[in-house]
XYZ file of C-alpha atoms in Angstrom:
212
model
C 0.000 0.000 0.000
C 1.145 3.552 -0.724
C -0.689 6.560 0.696
C 1.249 8.983 -1.496
C 2.103 9.088 -5.219
C 4.842 6.708 -6.258
C 6.897 7.291 -9.399
C 7.932 4.400 -11.596
C 11.537 5.526 -11.831
C 12.377 3.062 -14.610
C 9.548 4.255 -16.907
C 9.869 7.729 -18.420
C 8.429 7.290 -21.901
C 4.741 6.608 -21.171
C 2.185 7.922 -23.671
C -0.979 6.491 -22.066
C -1.904 4.753 -18.829
C -5.047 2.743 -18.086
C -6.222 1.106 -14.879
C -8.477 -1.931 -14.808
C -9.715 -3.732 -11.729
C -6.461 -4.464 -9.879
C -4.268 -4.269 -12.962
C -2.357 -1.600 -14.893
C -1.727 -1.160 -18.615
C 0.892 1.268 -19.955
C 1.587 2.341 -23.543
C 5.041 3.712 -24.345
C 6.007 6.261 -26.975
C 7.501 3.511 -29.147
C 4.177 1.631 -29.338
C 4.866 -1.199 -26.914
C 2.515 -2.215 -24.095
C 3.404 -3.145 -20.527
C 1.148 -4.545 -17.810
C 1.228 -5.452 -14.116
C -1.093 -6.647 -11.371
C -3.917 -9.175 -11.343
C -3.802 -11.698 -14.170
C -6.575 -14.159 -13.355
C -8.153 -13.806 -16.816
C -4.961 -13.358 -18.792
C -5.486 -9.589 -18.923
C -1.748 -8.909 -18.672
C -1.272 -10.519 -22.083
C 1.990 -12.236 -21.187
C 0.797 -15.762 -21.977
C 0.216 -16.749 -18.340
C -2.296 -16.290 -15.529
C 0.365 -15.354 -13.004
C -0.086 -12.068 -11.146
C 2.824 -9.723 -11.763
C 4.325 -7.277 -9.281
C 6.668 -5.953 -11.951
C 5.803 -4.718 -15.419
C 5.825 -7.296 -18.205
C 5.650 -6.678 -21.940
C 2.533 -7.875 -23.766
C 3.203 -10.756 -26.142
C 2.415 -10.771 -29.852
C -0.052 -12.857 -31.850
C 0.009 -16.516 -30.746
C 2.501 -15.535 -28.064
C 5.233 -14.907 -30.627
C 7.406 -11.851 -30.074
C 5.757 -8.777 -28.611
C 2.826 -6.561 -29.531
C 4.114 -3.437 -31.275
C 3.116 -0.282 -33.148
C 0.222 0.356 -30.747
C -1.166 3.890 -30.606
C -3.942 3.675 -28.004
C -5.322 1.338 -25.346
C -8.525 0.883 -23.337
C -9.459 -1.481 -20.523
C -12.622 -3.195 -19.364
C -13.173 -5.586 -16.486
C -10.407 -8.128 -17.104
C -10.096 -7.321 -20.811
C -7.762 -5.020 -22.758
C -8.329 -3.384 -26.168
C -5.442 -1.989 -28.228
C -5.360 -0.113 -31.538
C -2.297 -0.289 -33.767
C -0.972 2.186 -36.312
C -2.549 0.238 -39.188
C -6.073 0.578 -37.749
C -6.252 -3.028 -36.543
C -7.815 -3.785 -33.139
C -6.262 -6.273 -30.713
C -7.781 -7.704 -27.527
C -6.796 -10.100 -24.751
C -7.978 -11.377 -21.376
C -11.500 -12.272 -20.311
C -13.876 -13.248 -23.099
C -17.179 -13.886 -21.387
C -19.970 -12.546 -23.624
C -17.524 -12.429 -26.560
C -15.670 -9.388 -25.281
C -12.564 -10.155 -27.320
C -14.537 -9.926 -30.561
C -12.724 -12.857 -32.169
C -15.792 -15.015 -32.719
C -15.415 -17.075 -29.535
C -16.109 -16.821 -25.813
C -12.782 -18.373 -24.829
C -10.362 -16.190 -22.891
C -7.002 -15.452 -24.471
C -3.723 -15.021 -22.607
C -2.167 -13.240 -25.605
C -3.550 -10.715 -28.128
C -6.044 -11.703 -30.810
C -7.496 -9.660 -33.660
C -11.099 -8.439 -33.583
C -13.236 -9.859 -36.398
C -16.411 -8.815 -38.187
C -19.306 -11.243 -38.622
C -18.053 -12.275 -42.079
C -14.794 -13.429 -40.487
C -12.658 -10.590 -41.851
C -10.553 -8.417 -39.587
C -12.000 -5.196 -38.222
C -9.860 -2.528 -39.866
C -9.581 1.180 -40.649
C -10.210 2.022 -36.988
C -9.089 5.342 -35.474
C -10.253 5.090 -31.846
C -11.162 2.422 -29.281
C -12.961 2.418 -25.932
C -14.227 -0.121 -23.426
C -17.166 -0.466 -21.099
C -17.148 -2.959 -18.258
C -18.073 -5.913 -20.479
C -18.304 -4.497 -24.001
C -15.851 -2.841 -26.361
C -16.177 -0.079 -28.946
C -14.312 1.203 -31.989
C -14.740 4.197 -34.309
C -13.805 3.805 -37.972
C -12.113 6.433 -40.131
C -15.476 6.990 -41.835
C -17.136 7.776 -38.482
C -19.073 4.539 -38.045
C -19.229 2.845 -34.651
C -18.477 -0.824 -34.101
C -19.047 -2.759 -30.874
C -18.898 -6.278 -29.452
C -19.318 -8.167 -26.189
C -22.097 -8.001 -23.593
C -25.451 -6.800 -24.944
C -28.090 -7.877 -22.415
C -29.219 -4.264 -21.968
C -28.844 -3.185 -25.588
C -25.538 -1.422 -24.957
C -24.245 -2.351 -28.418
C -27.051 -0.386 -30.069
C -27.961 -3.095 -32.581
C -31.673 -3.324 -31.784
C -31.502 -6.558 -29.782
C -30.726 -7.652 -26.247
C -29.022 -10.909 -27.148
C -26.411 -11.300 -24.399
C -23.351 -12.449 -26.321
C -21.973 -10.744 -29.417
C -18.554 -12.267 -30.190
C -18.047 -10.344 -33.445
C -17.790 -6.614 -34.138
C -21.097 -5.206 -35.405
C -22.110 -1.710 -36.507
C -24.277 0.390 -34.188
C -27.624 1.298 -35.710
C -28.948 4.792 -36.231
C -31.869 6.518 -34.512
C -34.956 4.280 -34.371
C -32.880 1.556 -36.012
C -32.638 3.389 -39.343
C -29.303 2.915 -41.059
C -26.182 3.202 -38.937
C -24.884 5.822 -36.558
C -22.300 7.915 -38.400
C -19.985 10.894 -37.994
C -19.005 9.583 -34.557
C -15.971 11.390 -33.127
C -15.867 10.019 -29.578
C -17.363 7.096 -27.687
C -17.319 5.956 -24.066
C -18.699 2.835 -22.427
C -20.228 2.569 -18.984
C -21.154 -0.564 -17.095
C -24.221 -1.348 -19.202
C -24.661 1.659 -21.477
C -22.832 3.587 -24.195
C -22.527 7.271 -25.086
C -21.250 8.721 -28.367
C -20.499 12.255 -29.547
C -20.945 13.103 -33.223
C -19.380 15.739 -35.454
C -22.545 17.866 -35.392
C -22.239 18.223 -31.609
C -25.001 15.717 -30.905
C -24.768 13.243 -28.023
C -26.400 9.831 -28.341
C -26.907 7.203 -25.635
C -28.269 3.669 -25.514
C -28.394 0.658 -23.237
C -29.520 0.497 -19.589
C -31.068 3.623 -18.084
C -31.995 2.359 -14.628
C -30.470 5.337 -12.780
C -31.294 8.019 -15.324
C -27.807 7.957 -16.824
C -29.180 9.024 -20.190
């Protein structure tokens, strides 16, 4: 326990830091990802389920080499989402409800690529975000993709089917077409909020506390 700020003296090139439940994810200025803390779901991405008290580097696809060229990261509850410089989305850790977006509900101890329903890779992405149990991505054309837990409609696809293991496009108002011109998105526990280029704010999912 530390009651005062503690500096990681050996890390001075951090571009982004994220905190999950009892674990830490750091992105460096050279595009590599480091993690530490709880690893019960493989959320540290080092190929094990061993908790780590020191930072470890996230492995690459199939545990080969290391994940690289990453430009942003987001964390959910036991799941990490990373976006690389090519617009490809990577995930690892817990996969209940299909949160990894790779077409399965099996957890992964190393990064996997997010897939669309036709089995092709989700690409041309410029931003990622994560709710507690669902993940989100904005494409260069301003469309919103999401995957994972959907019991409360938080994916915005017009259903409440719990598991969505592939990336799907969020629908537009009243289910007409698809939401577009999205510039920012955030995920809550069971709802989602997006900001569009026209200044509009859109929300969907669970509204039990008036969070809309």
